[in-house]
PDB file of C-alpha atoms in Angstrom:
ATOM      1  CA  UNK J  26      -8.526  13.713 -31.028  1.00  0.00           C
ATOM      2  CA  UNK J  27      -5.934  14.622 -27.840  1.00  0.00           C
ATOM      3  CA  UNK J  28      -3.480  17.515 -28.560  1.00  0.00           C
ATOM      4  CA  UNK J  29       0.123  16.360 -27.118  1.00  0.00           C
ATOM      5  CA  UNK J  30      -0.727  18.161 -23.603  1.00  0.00           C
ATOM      6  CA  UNK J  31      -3.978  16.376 -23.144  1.00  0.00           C
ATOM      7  CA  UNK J  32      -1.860  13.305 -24.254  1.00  0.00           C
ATOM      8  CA  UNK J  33       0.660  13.594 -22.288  1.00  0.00           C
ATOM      9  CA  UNK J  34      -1.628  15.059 -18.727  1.00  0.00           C
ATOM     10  CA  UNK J  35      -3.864  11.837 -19.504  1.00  0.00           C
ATOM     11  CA  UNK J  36      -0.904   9.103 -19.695  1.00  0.00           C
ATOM     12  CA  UNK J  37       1.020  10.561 -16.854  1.00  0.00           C
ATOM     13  CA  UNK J  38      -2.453  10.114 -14.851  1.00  0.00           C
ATOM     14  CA  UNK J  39      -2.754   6.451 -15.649  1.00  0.00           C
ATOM     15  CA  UNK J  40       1.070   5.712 -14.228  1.00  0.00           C
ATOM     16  CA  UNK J  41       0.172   8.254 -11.173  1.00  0.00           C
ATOM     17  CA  UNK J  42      -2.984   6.402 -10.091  1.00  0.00           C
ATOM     18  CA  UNK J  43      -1.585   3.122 -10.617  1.00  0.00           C
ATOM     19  CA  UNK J  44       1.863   4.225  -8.521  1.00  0.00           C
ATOM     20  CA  UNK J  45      -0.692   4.959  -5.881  1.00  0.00           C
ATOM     21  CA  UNK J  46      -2.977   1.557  -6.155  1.00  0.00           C
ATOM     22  CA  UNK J  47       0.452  -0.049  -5.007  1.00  0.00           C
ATOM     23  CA  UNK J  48       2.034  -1.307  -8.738  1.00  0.00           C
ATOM     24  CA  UNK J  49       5.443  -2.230  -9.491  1.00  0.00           C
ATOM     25  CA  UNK J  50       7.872   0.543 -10.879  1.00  0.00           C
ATOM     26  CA  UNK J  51       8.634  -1.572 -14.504  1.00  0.00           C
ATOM     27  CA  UNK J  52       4.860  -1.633 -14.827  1.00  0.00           C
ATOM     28  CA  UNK J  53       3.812   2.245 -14.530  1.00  0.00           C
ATOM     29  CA  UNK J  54       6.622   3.074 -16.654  1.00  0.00           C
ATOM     30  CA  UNK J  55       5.903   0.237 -19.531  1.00  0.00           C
ATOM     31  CA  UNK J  56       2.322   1.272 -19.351  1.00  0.00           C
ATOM     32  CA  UNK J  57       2.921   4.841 -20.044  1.00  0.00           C
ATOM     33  CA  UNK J  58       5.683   4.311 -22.986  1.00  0.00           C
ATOM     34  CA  UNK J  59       3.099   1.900 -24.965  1.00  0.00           C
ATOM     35  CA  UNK J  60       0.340   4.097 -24.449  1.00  0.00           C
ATOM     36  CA  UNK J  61       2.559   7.068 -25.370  1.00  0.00           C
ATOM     37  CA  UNK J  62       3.796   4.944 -28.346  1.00  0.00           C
ATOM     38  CA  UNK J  63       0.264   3.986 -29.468  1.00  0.00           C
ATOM     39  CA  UNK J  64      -0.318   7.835 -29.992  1.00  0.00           C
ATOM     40  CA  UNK J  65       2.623   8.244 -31.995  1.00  0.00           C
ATOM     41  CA  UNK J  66       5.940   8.959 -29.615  1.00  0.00           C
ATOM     42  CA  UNK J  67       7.595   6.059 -29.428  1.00  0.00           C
ATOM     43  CA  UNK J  68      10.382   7.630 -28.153  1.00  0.00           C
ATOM     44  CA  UNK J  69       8.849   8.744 -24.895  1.00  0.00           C
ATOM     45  CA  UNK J  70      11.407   8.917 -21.528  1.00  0.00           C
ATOM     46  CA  UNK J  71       9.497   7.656 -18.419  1.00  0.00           C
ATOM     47  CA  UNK J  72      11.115   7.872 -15.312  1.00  0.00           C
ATOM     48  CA  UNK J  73       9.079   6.494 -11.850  1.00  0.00           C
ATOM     49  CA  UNK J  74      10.172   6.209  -8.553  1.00  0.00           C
ATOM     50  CA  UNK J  75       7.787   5.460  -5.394  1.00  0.00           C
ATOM     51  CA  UNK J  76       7.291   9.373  -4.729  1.00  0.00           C
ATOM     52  CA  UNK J  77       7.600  10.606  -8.568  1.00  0.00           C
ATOM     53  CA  UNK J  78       6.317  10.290 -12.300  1.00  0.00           C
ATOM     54  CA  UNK J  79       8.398  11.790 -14.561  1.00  0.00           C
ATOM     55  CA  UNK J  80       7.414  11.722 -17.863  1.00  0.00           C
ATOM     56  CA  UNK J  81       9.044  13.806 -21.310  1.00  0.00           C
ATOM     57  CA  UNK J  82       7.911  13.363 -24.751  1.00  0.00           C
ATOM     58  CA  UNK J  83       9.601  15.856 -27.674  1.00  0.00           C
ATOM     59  CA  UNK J  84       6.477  17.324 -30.484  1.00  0.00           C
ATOM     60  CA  UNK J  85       6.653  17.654 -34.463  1.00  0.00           C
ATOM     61  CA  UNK J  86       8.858  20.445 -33.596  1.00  0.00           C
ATOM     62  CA  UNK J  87      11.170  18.707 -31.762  1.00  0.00           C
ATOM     63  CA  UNK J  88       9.828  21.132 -28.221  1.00  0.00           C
ATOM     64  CA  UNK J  89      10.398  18.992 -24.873  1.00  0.00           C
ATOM     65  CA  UNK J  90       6.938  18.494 -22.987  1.00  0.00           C
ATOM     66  CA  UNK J  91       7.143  17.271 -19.625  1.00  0.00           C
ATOM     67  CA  UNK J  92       5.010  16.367 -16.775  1.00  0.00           C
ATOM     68  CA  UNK J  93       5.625  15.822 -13.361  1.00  0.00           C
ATOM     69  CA  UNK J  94       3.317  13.993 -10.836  1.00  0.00           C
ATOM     70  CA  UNK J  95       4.112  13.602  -7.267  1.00  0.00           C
ATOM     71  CA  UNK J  96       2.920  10.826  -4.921  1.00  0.00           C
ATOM     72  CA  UNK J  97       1.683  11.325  -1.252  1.00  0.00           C
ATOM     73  CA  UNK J  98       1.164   7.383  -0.228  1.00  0.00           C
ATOM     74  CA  UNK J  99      -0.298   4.696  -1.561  1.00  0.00           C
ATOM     75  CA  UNK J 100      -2.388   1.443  -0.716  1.00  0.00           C
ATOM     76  CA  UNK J 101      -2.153  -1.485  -2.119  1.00  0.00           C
ATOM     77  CA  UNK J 102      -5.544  -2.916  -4.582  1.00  0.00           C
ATOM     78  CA  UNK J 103      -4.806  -5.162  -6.827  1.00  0.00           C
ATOM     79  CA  UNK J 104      -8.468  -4.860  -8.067  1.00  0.00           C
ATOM     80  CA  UNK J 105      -7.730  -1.143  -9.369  1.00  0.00           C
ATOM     81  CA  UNK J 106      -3.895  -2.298 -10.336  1.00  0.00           C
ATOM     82  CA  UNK J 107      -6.206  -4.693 -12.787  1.00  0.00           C
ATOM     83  CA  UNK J 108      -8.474  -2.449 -13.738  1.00  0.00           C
ATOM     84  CA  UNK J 109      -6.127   0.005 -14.727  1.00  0.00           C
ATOM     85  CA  UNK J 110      -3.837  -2.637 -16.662  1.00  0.00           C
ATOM     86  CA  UNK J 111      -6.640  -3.552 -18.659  1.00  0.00           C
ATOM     87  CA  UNK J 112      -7.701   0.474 -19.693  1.00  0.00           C
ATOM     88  CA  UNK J 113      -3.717   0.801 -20.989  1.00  0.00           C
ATOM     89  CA  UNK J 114      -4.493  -2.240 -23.241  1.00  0.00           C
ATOM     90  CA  UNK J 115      -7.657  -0.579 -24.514  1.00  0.00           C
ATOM     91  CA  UNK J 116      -5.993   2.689 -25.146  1.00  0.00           C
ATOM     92  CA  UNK J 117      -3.057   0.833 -26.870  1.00  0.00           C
ATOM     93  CA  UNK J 118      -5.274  -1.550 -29.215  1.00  0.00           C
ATOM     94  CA  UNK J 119      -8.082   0.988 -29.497  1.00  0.00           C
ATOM     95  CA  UNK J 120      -6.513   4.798 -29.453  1.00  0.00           C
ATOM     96  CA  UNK J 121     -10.134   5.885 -27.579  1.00  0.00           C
ATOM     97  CA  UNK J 122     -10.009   9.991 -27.350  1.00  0.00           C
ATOM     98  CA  UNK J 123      -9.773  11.802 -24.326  1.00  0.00           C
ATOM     99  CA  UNK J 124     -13.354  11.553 -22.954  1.00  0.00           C
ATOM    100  CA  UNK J 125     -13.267   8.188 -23.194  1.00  0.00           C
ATOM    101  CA  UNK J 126     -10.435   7.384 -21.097  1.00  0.00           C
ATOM    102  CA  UNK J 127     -11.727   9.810 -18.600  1.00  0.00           C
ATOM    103  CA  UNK J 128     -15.123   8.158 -18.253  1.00  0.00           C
ATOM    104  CA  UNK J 129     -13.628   4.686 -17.940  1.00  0.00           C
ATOM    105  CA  UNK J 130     -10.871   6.005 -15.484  1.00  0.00           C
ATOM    106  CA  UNK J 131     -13.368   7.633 -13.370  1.00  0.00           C
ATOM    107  CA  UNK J 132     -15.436   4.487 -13.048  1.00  0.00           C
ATOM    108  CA  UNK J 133     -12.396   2.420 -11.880  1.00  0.00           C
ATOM    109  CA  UNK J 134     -11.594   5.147  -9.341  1.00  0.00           C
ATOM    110  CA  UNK J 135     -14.885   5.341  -8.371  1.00  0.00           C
ATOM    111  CA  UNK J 136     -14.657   1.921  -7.296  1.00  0.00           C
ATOM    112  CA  UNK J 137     -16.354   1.186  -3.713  1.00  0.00           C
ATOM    113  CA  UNK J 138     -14.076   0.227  -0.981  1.00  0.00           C
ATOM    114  CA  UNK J 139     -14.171  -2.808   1.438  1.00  0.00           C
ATOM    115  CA  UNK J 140     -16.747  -0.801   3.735  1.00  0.00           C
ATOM    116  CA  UNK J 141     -15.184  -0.235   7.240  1.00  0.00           C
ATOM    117  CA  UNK J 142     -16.667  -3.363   8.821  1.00  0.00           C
ATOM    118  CA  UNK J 143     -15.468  -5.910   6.814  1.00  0.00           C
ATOM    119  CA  UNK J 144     -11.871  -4.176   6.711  1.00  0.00           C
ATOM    120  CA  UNK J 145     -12.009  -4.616  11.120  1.00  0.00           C
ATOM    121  CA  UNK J 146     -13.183  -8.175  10.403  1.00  0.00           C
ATOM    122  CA  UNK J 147     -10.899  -9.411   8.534  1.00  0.00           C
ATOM    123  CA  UNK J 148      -8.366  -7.656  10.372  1.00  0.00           C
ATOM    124  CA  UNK J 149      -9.089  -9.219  13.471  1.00  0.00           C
ATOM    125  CA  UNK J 150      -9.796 -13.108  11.510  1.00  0.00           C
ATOM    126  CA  UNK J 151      -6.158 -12.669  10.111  1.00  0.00           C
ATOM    127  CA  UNK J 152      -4.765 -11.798  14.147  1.00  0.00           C
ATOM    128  CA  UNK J 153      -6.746 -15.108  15.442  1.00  0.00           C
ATOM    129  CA  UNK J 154      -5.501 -17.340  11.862  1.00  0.00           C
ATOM    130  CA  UNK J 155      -2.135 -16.311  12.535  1.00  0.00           C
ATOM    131  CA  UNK J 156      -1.831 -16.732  16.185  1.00  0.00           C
ATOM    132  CA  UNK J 157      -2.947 -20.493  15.642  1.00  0.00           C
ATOM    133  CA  UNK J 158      -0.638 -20.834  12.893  1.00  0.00           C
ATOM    134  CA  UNK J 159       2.215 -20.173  14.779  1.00  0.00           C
ATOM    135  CA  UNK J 160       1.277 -22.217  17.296  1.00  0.00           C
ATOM    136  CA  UNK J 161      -0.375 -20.801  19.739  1.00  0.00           C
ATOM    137  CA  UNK J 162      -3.805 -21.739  21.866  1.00  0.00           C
ATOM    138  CA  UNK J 163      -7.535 -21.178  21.186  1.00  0.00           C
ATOM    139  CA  UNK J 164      -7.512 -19.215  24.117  1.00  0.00           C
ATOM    140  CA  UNK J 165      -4.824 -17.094  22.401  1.00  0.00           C
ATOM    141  CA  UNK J 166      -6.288 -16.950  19.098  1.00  0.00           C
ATOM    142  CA  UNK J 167      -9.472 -15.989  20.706  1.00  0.00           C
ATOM    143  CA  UNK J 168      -8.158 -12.968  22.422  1.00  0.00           C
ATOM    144  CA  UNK J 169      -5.857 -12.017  18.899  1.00  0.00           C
ATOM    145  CA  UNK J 170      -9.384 -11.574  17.405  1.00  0.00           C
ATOM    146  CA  UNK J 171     -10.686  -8.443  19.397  1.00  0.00           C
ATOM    147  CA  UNK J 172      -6.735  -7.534  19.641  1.00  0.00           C
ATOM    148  CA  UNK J 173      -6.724  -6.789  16.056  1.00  0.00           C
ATOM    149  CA  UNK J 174     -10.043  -4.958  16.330  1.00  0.00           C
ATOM    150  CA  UNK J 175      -8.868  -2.856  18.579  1.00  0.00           C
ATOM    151  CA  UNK J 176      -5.551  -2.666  15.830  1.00  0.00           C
ATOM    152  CA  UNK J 177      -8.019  -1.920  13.314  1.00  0.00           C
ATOM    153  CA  UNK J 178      -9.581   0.857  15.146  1.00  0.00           C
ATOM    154  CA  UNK J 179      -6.246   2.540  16.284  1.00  0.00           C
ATOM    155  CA  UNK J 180      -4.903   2.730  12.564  1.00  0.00           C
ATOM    156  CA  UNK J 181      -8.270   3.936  11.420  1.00  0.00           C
ATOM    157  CA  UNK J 182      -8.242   6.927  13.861  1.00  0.00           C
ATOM    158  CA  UNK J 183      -4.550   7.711  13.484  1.00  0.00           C
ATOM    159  CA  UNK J 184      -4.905   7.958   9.501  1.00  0.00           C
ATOM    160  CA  UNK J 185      -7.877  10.337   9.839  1.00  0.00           C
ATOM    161  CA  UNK J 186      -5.124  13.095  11.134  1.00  0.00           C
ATOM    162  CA  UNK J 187      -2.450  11.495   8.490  1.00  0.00           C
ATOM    163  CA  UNK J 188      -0.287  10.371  11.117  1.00  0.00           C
ATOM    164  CA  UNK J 189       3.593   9.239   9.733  1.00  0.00           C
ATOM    165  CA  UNK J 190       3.247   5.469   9.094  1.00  0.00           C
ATOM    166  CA  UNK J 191       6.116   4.763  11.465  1.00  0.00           C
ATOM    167  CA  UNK J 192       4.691   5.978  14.286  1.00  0.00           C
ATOM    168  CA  UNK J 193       1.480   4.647  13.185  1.00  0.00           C
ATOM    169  CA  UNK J 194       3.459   1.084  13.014  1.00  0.00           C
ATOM    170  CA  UNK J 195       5.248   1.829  16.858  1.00  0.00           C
ATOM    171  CA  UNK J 196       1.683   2.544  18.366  1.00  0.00           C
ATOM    172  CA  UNK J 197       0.203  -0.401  17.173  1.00  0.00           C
ATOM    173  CA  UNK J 198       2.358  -2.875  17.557  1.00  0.00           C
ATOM    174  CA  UNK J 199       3.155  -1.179  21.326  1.00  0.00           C
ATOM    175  CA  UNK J 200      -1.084  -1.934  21.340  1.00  0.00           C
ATOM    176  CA  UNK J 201      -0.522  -5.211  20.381  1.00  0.00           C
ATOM    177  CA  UNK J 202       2.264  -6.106  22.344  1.00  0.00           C
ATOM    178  CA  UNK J 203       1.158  -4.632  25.213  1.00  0.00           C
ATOM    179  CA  UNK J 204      -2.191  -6.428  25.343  1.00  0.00           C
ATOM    180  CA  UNK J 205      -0.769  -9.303  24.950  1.00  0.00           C
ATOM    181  CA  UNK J 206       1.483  -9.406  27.379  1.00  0.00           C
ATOM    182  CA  UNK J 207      -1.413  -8.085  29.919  1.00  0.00           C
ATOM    183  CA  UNK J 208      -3.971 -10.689  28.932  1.00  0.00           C
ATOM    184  CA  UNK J 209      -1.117 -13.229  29.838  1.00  0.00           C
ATOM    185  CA  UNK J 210      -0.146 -12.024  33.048  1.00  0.00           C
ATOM    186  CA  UNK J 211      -3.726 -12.158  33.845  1.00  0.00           C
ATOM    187  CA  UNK J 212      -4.008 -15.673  32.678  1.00  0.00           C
ATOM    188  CA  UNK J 213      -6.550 -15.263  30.074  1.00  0.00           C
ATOM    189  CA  UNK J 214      -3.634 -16.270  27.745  1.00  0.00           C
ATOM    190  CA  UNK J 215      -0.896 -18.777  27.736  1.00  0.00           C
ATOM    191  CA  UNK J 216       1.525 -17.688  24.551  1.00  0.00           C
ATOM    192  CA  UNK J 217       2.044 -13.894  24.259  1.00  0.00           C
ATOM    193  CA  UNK J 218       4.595 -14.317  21.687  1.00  0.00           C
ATOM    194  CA  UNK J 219       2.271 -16.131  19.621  1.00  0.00           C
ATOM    195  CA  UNK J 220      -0.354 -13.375  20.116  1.00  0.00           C
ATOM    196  CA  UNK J 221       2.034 -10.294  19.242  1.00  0.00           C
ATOM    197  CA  UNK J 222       3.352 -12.113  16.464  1.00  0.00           C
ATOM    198  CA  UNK J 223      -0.165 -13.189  15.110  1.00  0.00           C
ATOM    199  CA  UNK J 224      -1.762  -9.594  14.942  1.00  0.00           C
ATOM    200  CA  UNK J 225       1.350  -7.982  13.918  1.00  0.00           C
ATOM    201  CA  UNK J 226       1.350  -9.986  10.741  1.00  0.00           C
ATOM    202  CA  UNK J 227      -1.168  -7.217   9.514  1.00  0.00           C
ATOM    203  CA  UNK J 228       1.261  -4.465   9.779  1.00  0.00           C
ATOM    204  CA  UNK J 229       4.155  -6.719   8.238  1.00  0.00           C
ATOM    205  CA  UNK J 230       5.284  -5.582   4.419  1.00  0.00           C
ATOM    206  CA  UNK J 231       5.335  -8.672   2.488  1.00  0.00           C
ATOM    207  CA  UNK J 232       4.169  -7.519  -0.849  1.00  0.00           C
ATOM    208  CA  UNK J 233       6.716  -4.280  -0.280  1.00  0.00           C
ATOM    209  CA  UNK J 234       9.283  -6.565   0.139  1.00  0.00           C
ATOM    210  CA  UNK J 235       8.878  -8.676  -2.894  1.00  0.00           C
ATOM    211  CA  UNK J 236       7.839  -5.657  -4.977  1.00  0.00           C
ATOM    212  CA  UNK J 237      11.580  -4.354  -4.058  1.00  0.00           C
ATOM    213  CA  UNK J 238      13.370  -7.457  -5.360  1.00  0.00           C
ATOM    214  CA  UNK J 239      11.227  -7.241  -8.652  1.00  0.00           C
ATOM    215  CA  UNK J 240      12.112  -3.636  -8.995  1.00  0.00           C
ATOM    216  CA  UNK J 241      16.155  -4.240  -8.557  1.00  0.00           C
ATOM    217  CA  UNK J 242      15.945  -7.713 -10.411  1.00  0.00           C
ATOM    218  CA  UNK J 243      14.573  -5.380 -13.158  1.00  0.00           C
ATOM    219  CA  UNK J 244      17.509  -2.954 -12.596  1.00  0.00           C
ATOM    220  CA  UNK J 245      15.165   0.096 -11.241  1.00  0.00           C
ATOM    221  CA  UNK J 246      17.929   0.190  -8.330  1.00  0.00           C
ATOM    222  CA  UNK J 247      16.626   3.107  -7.056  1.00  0.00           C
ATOM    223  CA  UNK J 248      13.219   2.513  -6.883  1.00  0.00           C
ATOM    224  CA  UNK J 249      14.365  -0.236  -5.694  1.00  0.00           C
ATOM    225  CA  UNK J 250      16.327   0.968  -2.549  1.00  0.00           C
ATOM    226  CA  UNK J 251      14.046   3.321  -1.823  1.00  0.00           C
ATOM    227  CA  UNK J 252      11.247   0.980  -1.204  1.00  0.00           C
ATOM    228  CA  UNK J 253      13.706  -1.440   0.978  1.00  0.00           C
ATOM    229  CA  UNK J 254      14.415   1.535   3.113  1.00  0.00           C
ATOM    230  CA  UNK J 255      10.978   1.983   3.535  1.00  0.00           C
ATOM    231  CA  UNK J 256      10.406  -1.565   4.437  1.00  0.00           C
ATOM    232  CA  UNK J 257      12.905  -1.631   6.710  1.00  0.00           C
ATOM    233  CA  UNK J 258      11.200   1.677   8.122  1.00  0.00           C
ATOM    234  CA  UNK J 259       8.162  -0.534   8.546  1.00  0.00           C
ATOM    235  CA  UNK J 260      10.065  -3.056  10.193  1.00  0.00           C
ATOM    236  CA  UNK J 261      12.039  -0.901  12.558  1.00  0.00           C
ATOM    237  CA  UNK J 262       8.669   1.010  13.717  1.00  0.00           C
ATOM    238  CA  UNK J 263       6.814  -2.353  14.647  1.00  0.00           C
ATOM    239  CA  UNK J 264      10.066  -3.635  16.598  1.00  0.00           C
ATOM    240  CA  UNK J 265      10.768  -0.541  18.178  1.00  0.00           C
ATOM    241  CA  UNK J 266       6.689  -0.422  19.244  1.00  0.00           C
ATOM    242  CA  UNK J 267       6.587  -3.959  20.611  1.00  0.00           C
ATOM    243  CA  UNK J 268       9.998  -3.376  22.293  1.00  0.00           C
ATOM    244  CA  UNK J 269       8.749  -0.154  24.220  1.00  0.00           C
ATOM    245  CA  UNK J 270       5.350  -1.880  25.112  1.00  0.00           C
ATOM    246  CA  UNK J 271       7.392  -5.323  26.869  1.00  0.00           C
ATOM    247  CA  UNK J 272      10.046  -3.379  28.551  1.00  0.00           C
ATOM    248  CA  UNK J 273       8.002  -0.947  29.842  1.00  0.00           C
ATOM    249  CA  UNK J 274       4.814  -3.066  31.314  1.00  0.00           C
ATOM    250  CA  UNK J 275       7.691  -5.443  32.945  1.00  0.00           C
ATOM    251  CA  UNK J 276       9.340  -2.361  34.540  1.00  0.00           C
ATOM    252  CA  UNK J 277       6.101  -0.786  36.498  1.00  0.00           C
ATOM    253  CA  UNK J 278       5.236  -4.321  36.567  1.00  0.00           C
ATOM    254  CA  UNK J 279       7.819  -6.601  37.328  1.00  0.00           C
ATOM    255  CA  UNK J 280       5.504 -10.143  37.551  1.00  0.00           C
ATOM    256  CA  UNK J 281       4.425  -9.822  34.650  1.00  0.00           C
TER     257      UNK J 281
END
């Protein structure tokens, strides 16, 4: 059996790690409250933003016991987001004790990874898929491919040394843009725009986005507006990068 602070440590862990594998706000917090419930304290408060886990839960004695877990990033994987979904069912239907849960949560977070070379592939195959699908050339597309490699690579080195990921988004998309732009002045290209806005489909928020109108649909407003400033962060970095890169190759450069 758990004591309350093994409980409550445990639970709190769950919601932290799935915060971090990229899940909505409603579902860390639901998670925690049924497991919580499950145990016996139904009457749980849960409170989650993007950054935060708070989570309070009162003992036979009617003592407060509170946890707080911070969050430093996140990446979306909807594999582990699964995973993790399906071990809060297990504790809720089963009540496993504490061992238990640790050994299955280990195993989901010891999960391999995509290995790096298949992450710079794919990279690079969605650059060239997007470049044809907004209309541009073979030529084009063919370029976008080693474009987003070289993407690929610049993000990999840049979050080795934790760089902010706004200035990882305005160095990238300043790669990207500028590349572009170079290959088509050189006339190995024929539509830059389509190339820039190809490849920079891999730094675009999508899911972010739609994960903030679930969140304020749900009425977690400030979960909510905190992850739409951040998208528009994301946003504002790539435009800002691709921006810098046009202006200033066609400055030192004027034919191009």
């Amino acid at each position: 059996m758990m004591n309350n602070d093994q409980l409550l440590e445990i639970t709190t862990e769950i919601g932290w790690k799935l915060l971090k594998s990229g899940a909505e706000i409603y579902r860390v917090e639901e998670s925690i409250r049924r497991m919580l419930a499950a145990y016996g304290f139904p009457e749980a408060e849960v409170f989650s933003i993007p950054s935060c886990i708070i989570v309070t839960i009162n003992d036979e004695n009617g003592h407060a016991l509170t946890r707080l877990k911070r969050i430093h990033g996140s990446a979306l994987d909807f594999d582990r987001i699964d995973r993790l979904n399906n071990l809060c069912r297990h504790i809720c239907s089963e009540k496993p004790d504490l061992e238990t849960i640790r050994t299955s949560l280990d195993e989901i977070m010891g999960k391999k990874d995509y290995c790096f070379w298949t992450n710079m592939f794919f990279t690079a195959s969605i650059s060239a898929s997007f470049t044809l699908f907004y209309g541009g050339a073979f030529r084009d597309s063919f370029v976008s491919f080693f474009i987003g490699i070289m993407l690929f690579l610049l993000l990999s080195m840049l979050g080795r040394f934790h760089t902010n990921s706004f200035f990882q988004n305005i160095l990238g998309s300043a790669l990207v843009a500028g590349f572009s732009l170079w290959t088509t002045a050189l006339g190995w290209t024929i539509h830059y725009d389509k190339m820039i806005i190809g490849t920079l489909m891999n730094l675009v928020p999508g899911i972010a986005i739609t994960n903030v109108m679930r969140d304020i649909l749900g009425g977690d407003l400030i979960a909510g507006i905190i992850k739409l400033v951040e998208s528009l962060m994301v946003a504002a970095g790539i435009a800002l990068g691709a921006g810098i890169a046009i202006s200033t190759l066609r400055f030192f450069f004027p034919g191009i």
